[in-house]
Amino acid sequence: MRALIQRVVSANVVIEEKQIASIGKGVLVFVGFFPRDGSEQISWMTRKILSLRIFPDDNGQMNKSLADVKGEVLVVSQFTLAADIKRGNRPSFSGAARPELAHNLYTEFVSYLKENYTMVSSGEFGSDMLVSLVNDGPATFLLDH
């Protein structure tokens, strides 16, 4: 499982010219899955994202978590995070989880986040989405598990 976490001032998802999700201050989480992923990876990733101290304190140091700043979470499925681009010029997705498995993992991930945090929104798995964000910092973090 791989997540790209961006600290944002705001972010939203639009599908077919209709906004389906939006957040203010918080994190935008792009997530991709691999065939070996399961509940253990989802649990670890959720705990890590919710406990990351990536928001500034009064001294400008990254010492605050999402809960500390009452931030929101927007989750977007992004299978391209599982791409292999080491060889050649065209990405290979052969190592990514199959769509059926990835959909189940994505649903479980979003559900687990919602069980453990109150302000969670999500994109729509498998849809062609327009994702807009205002990165705060910029601050971007890559998590692998």
Backbone as a printed PyTorch tensor [residue, N CA C, xyz], in Angstrom:
tensor([[[  0.8580,  -1.1710,   0.0000],
         [  0.0000,   0.0000,   0.0000],
         [  0.8990,   1.2260,   0.0000]],

        [[  0.5020,   2.1750,  -0.7880],
         [  1.2880,   3.4010,  -0.9020],
         [  0.3290,   4.5930,  -0.8220]],

        [[  0.7200,   5.5800,  -0.0380],
         [ -0.0980,   6.7860,   0.0840],
         [  0.7710,   8.0150,  -0.1170]],

        [[  0.2740,   8.9320,  -0.8900],
         [  0.8950,  10.2340,  -1.0720],
         [  0.0130,  11.2200,  -0.3230]],

        [[  0.5820,  11.8320,   0.7070],
         [ -0.1780,  12.6930,   1.6080],
         [  0.2570,  14.1310,   1.3840]],

        [[ -0.7060,  14.9830,   1.0850],
         [ -0.3970,  16.3890,   0.8670],
         [ -1.1610,  17.2320,   1.8800]],

        [[ -0.4110,  18.0420,   2.6210],
         [ -1.0380,  18.9770,   3.5430],
         [ -1.6460,  20.0900,   2.6960]],

        [[ -2.9310,  20.3580,   2.9120],
         [ -3.6300,  21.3060,   2.0500],
         [ -4.3800,  22.3660,   2.8400]],

        [[ -4.6040,  23.4850,   2.1710],
         [ -5.4920,  24.5280,   2.6640],
         [ -6.9170,  24.1780,   2.2390]],

        [[ -7.0200,  23.5700,   1.0370],
         [ -8.3040,  23.1120,   0.5210],
         [ -8.0570,  22.1000,  -0.5900]],

        [[ -9.0700,  21.2710,  -0.8390],
         [ -9.0040,  20.2960,  -1.9310],
         [-10.4220,  19.8810,  -2.2890]],

        [[-10.6050,  19.4760,  -3.5480],
         [-11.9230,  18.9820,  -3.9560],
         [-11.8030,  18.0070,  -5.1050]],

        [[-12.8880,  17.2590,  -5.3010],
         [-12.9790,  16.2760,  -6.3780],
         [-14.2270,  16.5770,  -7.1950]],

        [[-14.0470,  16.6180,  -8.5240],
         [-15.1460,  16.8610,  -9.4490],
         [-15.2350,  15.6740, -10.4030]],

        [[-16.4560,  15.1840, -10.5880],
         [-16.7280,  14.1210, -11.5580],
         [-17.8570,  14.6090, -12.4590]],

        [[-17.6060,  14.5730, -13.7580],
         [-18.5930,  15.0080, -14.7480],
         [-19.1930,  16.3720, -14.3840]],

        [[-18.3160,  17.3240, -14.0910],
         [-18.6590,  18.7080, -13.7980],
         [-19.4630,  18.8880, -12.5100]],

        [[-19.4870,  17.8540, -11.6540],
         [-20.1890,  17.9570, -10.3750],
         [-19.2060,  17.6960,  -9.2480]],

        [[-19.1110,  18.6540,  -8.3170],
         [-18.2230,  18.4700,  -7.1700],
         [-18.8380,  17.4210,  -6.2490]],

        [[-18.0630,  16.3520,  -5.9640],
         [-18.5930,  15.2910,  -5.1050],
         [-17.9810,  15.3030,  -3.7130]],

        [[-16.8600,  15.9990,  -3.5530],
         [-16.2240,  16.0670,  -2.2330],
         [-15.3420,  17.2960,  -2.1670]],

        [[-15.2570,  17.8690,  -0.9680],
         [-14.3450,  18.9860,  -0.7710],
         [-13.9880,  19.0780,   0.7030]],

        [[-12.7830,  19.6000,   0.9610],
         [-12.3330,  19.8170,   2.3310],
         [-11.6470,  21.1740,   2.4200]],

        [[-11.5420,  21.6470,   3.6440],
         [-10.7390,  22.8280,   3.9280],
         [ -9.3770,  22.3570,   4.3930]],

        [[ -8.8580,  22.9650,   5.4290],
         [ -7.5410,  22.6270,   5.9760],
         [ -7.4900,  21.1500,   6.3770]],

        [[ -6.4210,  20.4780,   5.9420],
         [ -6.2630,  19.0650,   6.2770],
         [ -5.2810,  18.3710,   5.3740]],

        [[ -5.6020,  17.1260,   5.0010],
         [ -4.7320,  16.3600,   4.1130],
         [ -5.5250,  15.7330,   2.9740]],

        [[ -4.9050,  15.7450,   1.8170],
         [ -5.3920,  15.0200,   0.6510],
         [ -4.5390,  13.7660,   0.5730]],

        [[ -5.1820,  12.6130,   0.5910],
         [ -4.4690,  11.3420,   0.5770],
         [ -4.7740,  10.6120,  -0.7190]],

        [[ -3.7650,  10.4930,  -1.5860],
         [ -3.8590,   9.6490,  -2.7680],
         [ -3.3820,   8.2730,  -2.3390]],

        [[ -4.1280,   7.2190,  -2.6740],
         [ -3.7710,   5.8930,  -2.1970],
         [ -3.7980,   4.8750,  -3.3390]],

        [[ -2.7610,   4.0110,  -3.3570],
         [ -2.6690,   2.9420,  -4.3390],
         [ -2.4080,   1.6220,  -3.6300]],

        [[ -2.8780,   0.5330,  -4.2130],
         [ -2.7990,  -0.7750,  -3.5610],
         [ -2.0360,  -1.8000,  -4.3960]],

        [[ -1.4690,  -2.7610,  -3.6740],
         [ -0.7320,  -3.8660,  -4.2680],
         [ -1.4330,  -5.1810,  -3.9040]],

        [[ -1.1790,  -6.2630,  -4.6440],
         [ -1.8720,  -7.5260,  -4.3760],
         [ -1.6950,  -8.0630,  -2.9600]],

        [[ -0.5840,  -7.7640,  -2.3140],
         [ -0.3050,  -8.2970,  -0.9740],
         [ -1.0000,  -7.5120,   0.1420]],

        [[ -1.6420,  -6.3980,  -0.2020],
         [ -2.2430,  -5.5410,   0.8070],
         [ -3.5000,  -6.1550,   1.4010]],

        [[ -3.7490,  -5.7830,   2.6560],
         [ -4.9360,  -6.2590,   3.3560],
         [ -5.2180,  -5.3980,   4.5620]],

        [[ -5.9750,  -5.9330,   5.4880],
         [ -6.4150,  -5.1880,   6.6740],
         [ -5.2480,  -4.6950,   7.5190]],

        [[ -4.1760,  -5.4740,   7.5920],
         [ -3.0170,  -5.0620,   8.3900],
         [ -2.4120,  -3.7660,   7.8480]],

        [[ -2.2420,  -3.6870,   6.5370],
         [ -1.6730,  -2.4900,   5.9200],
         [ -2.6220,  -1.2960,   6.0790]],

        [[ -3.9070,  -1.5450,   5.9320],
         [ -4.9020,  -0.4740,   6.0660],
         [ -4.8970,   0.0800,   7.4850]],

        [[ -4.8740,  -0.7920,   8.4660],
         [ -4.8540,  -0.3700,   9.8650],
         [ -3.6080,   0.4580,  10.1650]],

        [[ -2.4450,  -0.0280,   9.7290],
         [ -1.1850,   0.6900,   9.9600],
         [ -1.2060,   2.0540,   9.2950]],

        [[ -1.6250,   2.0840,   8.0270],
         [ -1.6200,   3.3310,   7.2560],
         [ -2.5760,   4.3470,   7.8810]],

        [[ -3.7330,   3.9000,   8.3090],
         [ -4.7040,   4.7970,   8.9390],
         [ -4.1340,   5.4040,  10.2100]],

        [[ -3.5800,   4.5610,  11.0750],
         [ -2.9910,   5.0560,  12.3250],
         [ -1.8760,   6.0570,  12.0320]],

        [[ -1.0500,   5.7510,  11.0530],
         [  0.0740,   6.6180,  10.7120],
         [ -0.4150,   7.9800,  10.2090]],

        [[ -1.3550,   7.9670,   9.2860],
         [ -1.8690,   9.2210,   8.7190],
         [ -2.4980,  10.0800,   9.8090]],

        [[ -3.2840,   9.4680,  10.6740],
         [ -3.9740,  10.2290,  11.7140],
         [ -3.0390,  10.7320,  12.8070]],

        [[ -1.8910,  10.1000,  12.9660],
         [ -0.9740,  10.5250,  14.0300],
         [  0.2170,  11.3450,  13.5260]],

        [[  0.3780,  11.4640,  12.2080],
         [  1.4870,  12.2590,  11.6710],
         [  1.4180,  13.6880,  12.1910]],

        [[  2.5300,  14.1550,  12.6790],
         [  2.6100,  15.5430,  13.1540],
         [  3.2220,  16.3790,  12.0310]],

        [[  2.3670,  16.8040,  11.1210],
         [  2.8260,  17.5180,   9.9250],
         [  2.2680,  18.9390,   9.8320]],

        [[  1.5780,  19.3620,  10.8850],
         [  1.0350,  20.7210,  10.9110],
         [  1.8520,  21.5650,  11.8700]],

        [[  2.0650,  22.8230,  11.5330],
         [  2.9290,  23.6750,  12.3620],
         [  2.2960,  24.0830,  13.6940]],

        [[  3.1530,  24.1720,  14.7070],
         [  2.7360,  24.7220,  15.9950],
         [  2.9490,  26.2360,  15.9710]],

        [[  2.8330,  26.8690,  17.1150],
         [  2.9790,  28.3320,  17.1880],
         [  4.3830,  28.8110,  16.8210]],

        [[  5.3710,  27.8970,  16.8600],
         [  6.7440,  28.2480,  16.5130],
         [  7.1010,  27.8570,  15.0740]],

        [[  6.1100,  27.3720,  14.3250],
         [  6.3570,  26.9830,  12.9460],
         [  6.9510,  25.5980,  12.7870]],

        [[  7.0520,  24.8360,  13.8650],
         [  7.5920,  23.4720,  13.8200],
         [  6.4550,  22.4780,  13.5620]],

        [[  6.7330,  21.4320,  12.7890],
         [  5.7200,  20.4140,  12.5330],
         [  5.5440,  19.5610,  13.7900]],

        [[  4.5960,  19.9410,  14.6200],
         [  4.3450,  19.2480,  15.8880],
         [  2.8810,  18.9060,  16.1130]],

        [[  2.0060,  19.2430,  15.1710],
         [  0.5810,  19.0090,  15.3770],
         [  0.0320,  17.9970,  14.3780]],

        [[ -0.9330,  17.2070,  14.8490],
         [ -1.5900,  16.2010,  14.0140],
         [ -2.8970,  16.7610,  13.4600]],

        [[ -3.5750,  15.9650,  12.6500],
         [ -4.8760,  16.3560,  12.1140],
         [ -5.8450,  16.7300,  13.2260]],

        [[ -5.9310,  15.8850,  14.2480],
         [ -6.8560,  16.1410,  15.3550],
         [ -6.5030,  17.4400,  16.0680]],

        [[ -5.2220,  17.7000,  16.2320],
         [ -4.7820,  18.9180,  16.9160],
         [ -5.2670,  20.1850,  16.2060]],

        [[ -5.3040,  20.1320,  14.8730],
         [ -5.7030,  21.3180,  14.1030],
         [ -7.1440,  21.2230,  13.5880]],

        [[ -7.8260,  20.1380,  13.9860],
         [ -9.2040,  19.8980,  13.5280],
         [ -9.2680,  19.8880,  11.9990]],

        [[ -8.2830,  19.2080,  11.3980],
         [ -8.1920,  19.1280,   9.9470],
         [ -9.1030,  18.0700,   9.3700]],

        [[ -9.3070,  18.1620,   8.0700],
         [-10.1470,  17.2130,   7.3420],
         [ -9.2800,  16.2970,   6.4850]],

        [[ -9.8750,  15.1900,   6.0400],
         [ -9.1860,  14.2170,   5.1960],
         [-10.0050,  14.0090,   3.9270]],

        [[ -9.3250,  14.0430,   2.7870],
         [ -9.9400,  13.6880,   1.5070],
         [ -9.1150,  12.5580,   0.9180]],

        [[ -9.7540,  11.4190,   0.6540],
         [ -9.0710,  10.2400,   0.1270],
         [ -9.4410,  10.0540,  -1.3420]],

        [[ -8.4220,   9.8530,  -2.1780],
         [ -8.6210,   9.6370,  -3.6080],
         [ -7.8380,   8.4080,  -4.0360]],

        [[ -8.5150,   7.4570,  -4.6510],
         [ -7.8550,   6.2690,  -5.1740],
         [ -6.9950,   6.6580,  -6.3710]],

        [[ -5.7420,   6.1860,  -6.3690],
         [ -4.8490,   6.5030,  -7.4860],
         [ -3.9470,   5.3040,  -7.7590]],

        [[ -4.3950,   4.4470,  -8.6780],
         [ -3.6420,   3.2340,  -8.9760],
         [ -2.2830,   3.5210,  -9.5810]],

        [[ -2.0790,   4.7030, -10.1370],
         [ -0.7830,   5.0260, -10.7360],
         [  0.3280,   5.0790,  -9.6920]],

        [[ -0.0210,   5.1590,  -8.4090],
         [  1.0010,   5.0980,  -7.3580],
         [  1.6690,   3.7310,  -7.3070]],

        [[  1.0300,   2.7360,  -7.8780],
         [  1.5880,   1.3860,  -7.8990],
         [  2.3630,   1.1020,  -9.1910]],

        [[  2.5690,   2.1090, -10.0010],
         [  3.2630,   1.9320, -11.2780],
         [  4.7510,   1.6690, -11.0640]],

        [[  5.3100,   0.8760, -11.9650],
         [  6.7530,   0.6480, -12.0060],
         [  7.2810,   1.4490, -13.1930]],

        [[  8.1370,   2.4300, -12.8990],
         [  8.6790,   3.2720, -13.9780],
         [ 10.2060,   3.2000, -14.0240]],

        [[ 10.7500,   2.1210, -13.4690],
         [ 12.2070,   1.9810, -13.4290],
         [ 12.8030,   1.6610, -14.7930]],

        [[ 12.0940,   0.8840, -15.5870],
         [ 12.6080,   0.5060, -16.9030],
         [ 11.7180,   1.0650, -17.9880]],

        [[ 12.3100,   1.4820, -19.0550],
         [ 11.5480,   1.9990, -20.1850],
         [ 10.9140,   3.3400, -19.8810]],

        [[ 10.0550,   3.7650, -20.7900],
         [  9.4170,   5.0710, -20.6570],
         [  7.9180,   4.9970, -20.4320]],

        [[  7.3810,   3.7860, -20.5090],
         [  5.9460,   3.6100, -20.2980],
         [  5.7340,   2.9170, -18.9620]],

        [[  4.8890,   3.4670, -18.0840],
         [  4.6560,   2.8370, -16.7790],
         [  4.0590,   1.4450, -16.9150]],

        [[  4.4900,   0.5620, -16.0390],
         [  3.9130,  -0.7800, -15.9620],
         [  3.0580,  -0.8540, -14.7080]],

        [[  1.8660,  -1.3780, -14.8680],
         [  0.9520,  -1.5100, -13.7400],
         [  0.7430,  -2.9610, -13.3440]],

        [[  1.6280,  -3.8250, -13.8110],
         [  1.4690,  -5.2570, -13.5340],
         [  1.5950,  -5.5870, -12.0500]],

        [[  2.2460,  -4.7380, -11.2710],
         [  2.3930,  -4.9810,  -9.8410],
         [  1.2620,  -4.4120,  -8.9990]],

        [[  0.3320,  -3.6990,  -9.6270],
         [ -0.7880,  -3.0960,  -8.8950],
         [ -1.8460,  -4.1460,  -8.5910]],

        [[ -2.6080,  -3.8980,  -7.5480],
         [ -3.7270,  -4.7880,  -7.2140],
         [ -4.7450,  -4.7640,  -8.3540]],

        [[ -5.3500,  -5.9070,  -8.6170],
         [ -6.4020,  -5.9820,  -9.6310],
         [ -7.5540,  -5.0730,  -9.2070]],

        [[ -8.3250,  -4.5500, -10.1410],
         [ -9.3880,  -3.6010,  -9.8090],
         [-10.3700,  -4.0800,  -8.7270]],

        [[-10.7590,  -5.3420,  -8.7730],
         [-11.7290,  -5.8430,  -7.7830],
         [-11.1420,  -5.7710,  -6.3730]],

        [[ -9.8970,  -6.2290,  -6.2250],
         [ -9.2320,  -6.1970,  -4.9280],
         [ -9.0020,  -4.7540,  -4.4960]],

        [[ -8.5120,  -3.9250,  -5.3970],
         [ -8.2320,  -2.5270,  -5.0700],
         [ -9.5020,  -1.8090,  -4.6250]],

        [[-10.6130,  -2.0770,  -5.2770],
         [-11.8850,  -1.4540,  -4.8920],
         [-12.2620,  -1.8490,  -3.4670]],

        [[-12.1440,  -3.1350,  -3.1460],
         [-12.4510,  -3.6090,  -1.7940],
         [-11.5200,  -2.9760,  -0.7630]],

        [[-10.2310,  -2.8950,  -1.0780],
         [ -9.2600,  -2.2950,  -0.1600],
         [ -9.5330,  -0.8020,   0.0290]],

        [[ -9.8660,  -0.1240,  -1.0470],
         [-10.1750,   1.3040,  -0.9660],
         [-11.3960,   1.5380,  -0.0700]],

        [[-12.4230,   0.7460,  -0.2770],
         [-13.6400,   0.8610,   0.5300],
         [-13.3260,   0.6020,   2.0020]],

        [[-12.5290,  -0.4180,   2.2710],
         [-12.1420,  -0.7380,   3.6440],
         [-11.3090,   0.3990,   4.2510]],

        [[-10.3870,   0.9500,   3.4690],
         [ -9.5350,   2.0400,   3.9430],
         [-10.3670,   3.2610,   4.3270]],

        [[-11.2730,   3.6700,   3.4570],
         [-12.1260,   4.8290,   3.7330],
         [-13.0010,   4.5560,   4.9540]],

        [[-13.5650,   3.3610,   5.0330],
         [-14.4070,   2.9990,   6.1830],
         [-13.6150,   3.0270,   7.4780]],

        [[-12.4040,   2.4880,   7.4320],
         [-11.5610,   2.4550,   8.6260],
         [-11.1950,   3.8720,   9.0670]],

        [[-10.8840,   4.7340,   8.1050],
         [-10.6050,   6.1340,   8.4410],
         [-11.8210,   6.7840,   9.1020]],

        [[-13.0090,   6.5470,   8.5300],
         [-14.2280,   7.1490,   9.0660],
         [-14.5480,   6.6230,  10.4650]],

        [[-14.1900,   5.3760,  10.7470],
         [-14.4080,   4.8060,  12.0860],
         [-13.4860,   5.4450,  13.1200]],

        [[-12.3440,   5.9410,  12.6660],
         [-11.3330,   6.4590,  13.5800],
         [-11.1640,   7.9740,  13.5520]],

        [[-11.8870,   8.6370,  12.6490],
         [-11.7840,  10.0910,  12.5490],
         [-13.0920,  10.6020,  11.9590]],

        [[-13.5390,  11.7570,  12.3940],
         [-14.8730,  12.2120,  12.0040],
         [-14.9550,  12.9550,  10.6760]],

        [[-13.8990,  13.6370,  10.2680],
         [-13.9860,  14.5010,   9.0850],
         [-13.2590,  13.8760,   7.8910]],

        [[-13.9310,  12.8980,   7.2760],
         [-13.3340,  12.1710,   6.1540],
         [-14.2800,  12.2120,   4.9620]],

        [[-13.7420,  12.5990,   3.8080],
         [-14.4680,  12.5850,   2.5380],
         [-13.6680,  11.7330,   1.5610]],

        [[-14.2910,  11.3630,   0.4420],
         [-13.5580,  10.5430,  -0.5240],
         [-14.0210,  10.8090,  -1.9450]],

        [[-13.1170,  10.4580,  -2.8400],
         [-13.4420,  10.4680,  -4.2530],
         [-14.2410,   9.2220,  -4.5730]],

        [[-14.3510,   8.8990,  -5.8540],
         [-15.1250,   7.7360,  -6.2930],
         [-14.1910,   6.7670,  -7.0130]],

        [[-14.0530,   5.5740,  -6.4620],
         [-13.1340,   4.5820,  -7.0180],
         [-13.4510,   4.3250,  -8.4960]],

        [[-12.4030,   4.3190,  -9.3070],
         [-12.5280,   3.9610, -10.7140],
         [-13.0720,   5.0440, -11.6220]],

        [[-13.4300,   6.1820, -11.0530],
         [-13.9770,   7.2660, -11.8670],
         [-12.8580,   8.1750, -12.3830]],

        [[-13.1550,   8.8430, -13.4680],
         [-12.2610,   9.8610, -13.9960],
         [-12.5440,  11.1310, -13.2030]],

        [[-11.6160,  11.5130, -12.3520],
         [-11.8400,  12.6200, -11.4280],
         [-10.9160,  13.7890, -11.7520]],

        [[-11.4180,  14.9740, -11.5010],
         [-10.5940,  16.1700, -11.5100],
         [-10.3610,  16.5170, -10.0500]],

        [[ -9.1050,  16.4980,  -9.6390],
         [ -8.7520,  16.7700,  -8.2530],
         [ -8.0160,  18.1020,  -8.2010]],

        [[ -8.5320,  19.0130,  -7.3980],
         [ -7.8930,  20.3170,  -7.2150],
         [ -7.4310,  20.4280,  -5.7800]],

        [[ -6.2940,  21.1060,  -5.5920],
         [ -5.7970,  21.2940,  -4.2390],
         [ -4.9550,  22.5460,  -4.1590]],

        [[ -4.9160,  23.0870,  -2.9560],
         [ -3.9860,  24.1600,  -2.6330],
         [ -3.0760,  23.5670,  -1.5720]],

        [[ -1.8480,  23.2140,  -1.9870],
         [ -0.8910,  22.5790,  -1.0920],
         [ -0.3720,  23.6160,  -0.1090]],

        [[ -0.3250,  23.2260,   1.1460],
         [  0.1190,  24.1180,   2.2110],
         [  1.5690,  23.8130,   2.5490]],

        [[  2.4600,  24.6800,   2.1730],
         [  3.8860,  24.4810,   2.5010],
         [  4.8030,  24.8370,   1.3470]],

        [[  4.8800,  24.0660,   0.3100],
         [  4.2100,  22.7890,   0.1070],
         [  4.7600,  21.7100,   1.0450]],

        [[  3.8580,  20.8320,   1.4590],
         [  4.2430,  19.7140,   2.3230],
         [  3.6120,  18.4530,   1.7670]],

        [[  4.4650,  17.5350,   1.2800],
         [  4.0200,  16.2870,   0.6710],
         [  4.8360,  15.1550,   1.2250]],

        [[  4.1580,  14.0390,   1.5830],
         [  4.8240,  12.9110,   2.2200],
         [  4.4080,  11.6190,   1.5310]],

        [[  5.3760,  10.7190,   1.3220],
         [  5.1070,   9.4300,   0.6930],
         [  5.2490,   8.3430,   1.7390]],

        [[  4.1950,   7.5460,   1.9030],
         [  4.2010,   6.4310,   2.8580],
         [  4.0440,   5.1140,   2.1130]],

        [[  4.8870,   4.1640,   2.4290],
         [  4.7890,   2.8040,   1.8900],
         [  4.6220,   1.8330,   3.0400]],

        [[  3.7910,   0.8370,   2.8280],
         [  3.6990,  -0.2470,   3.8120],
         [  3.4270,  -1.5410,   3.0680]]])
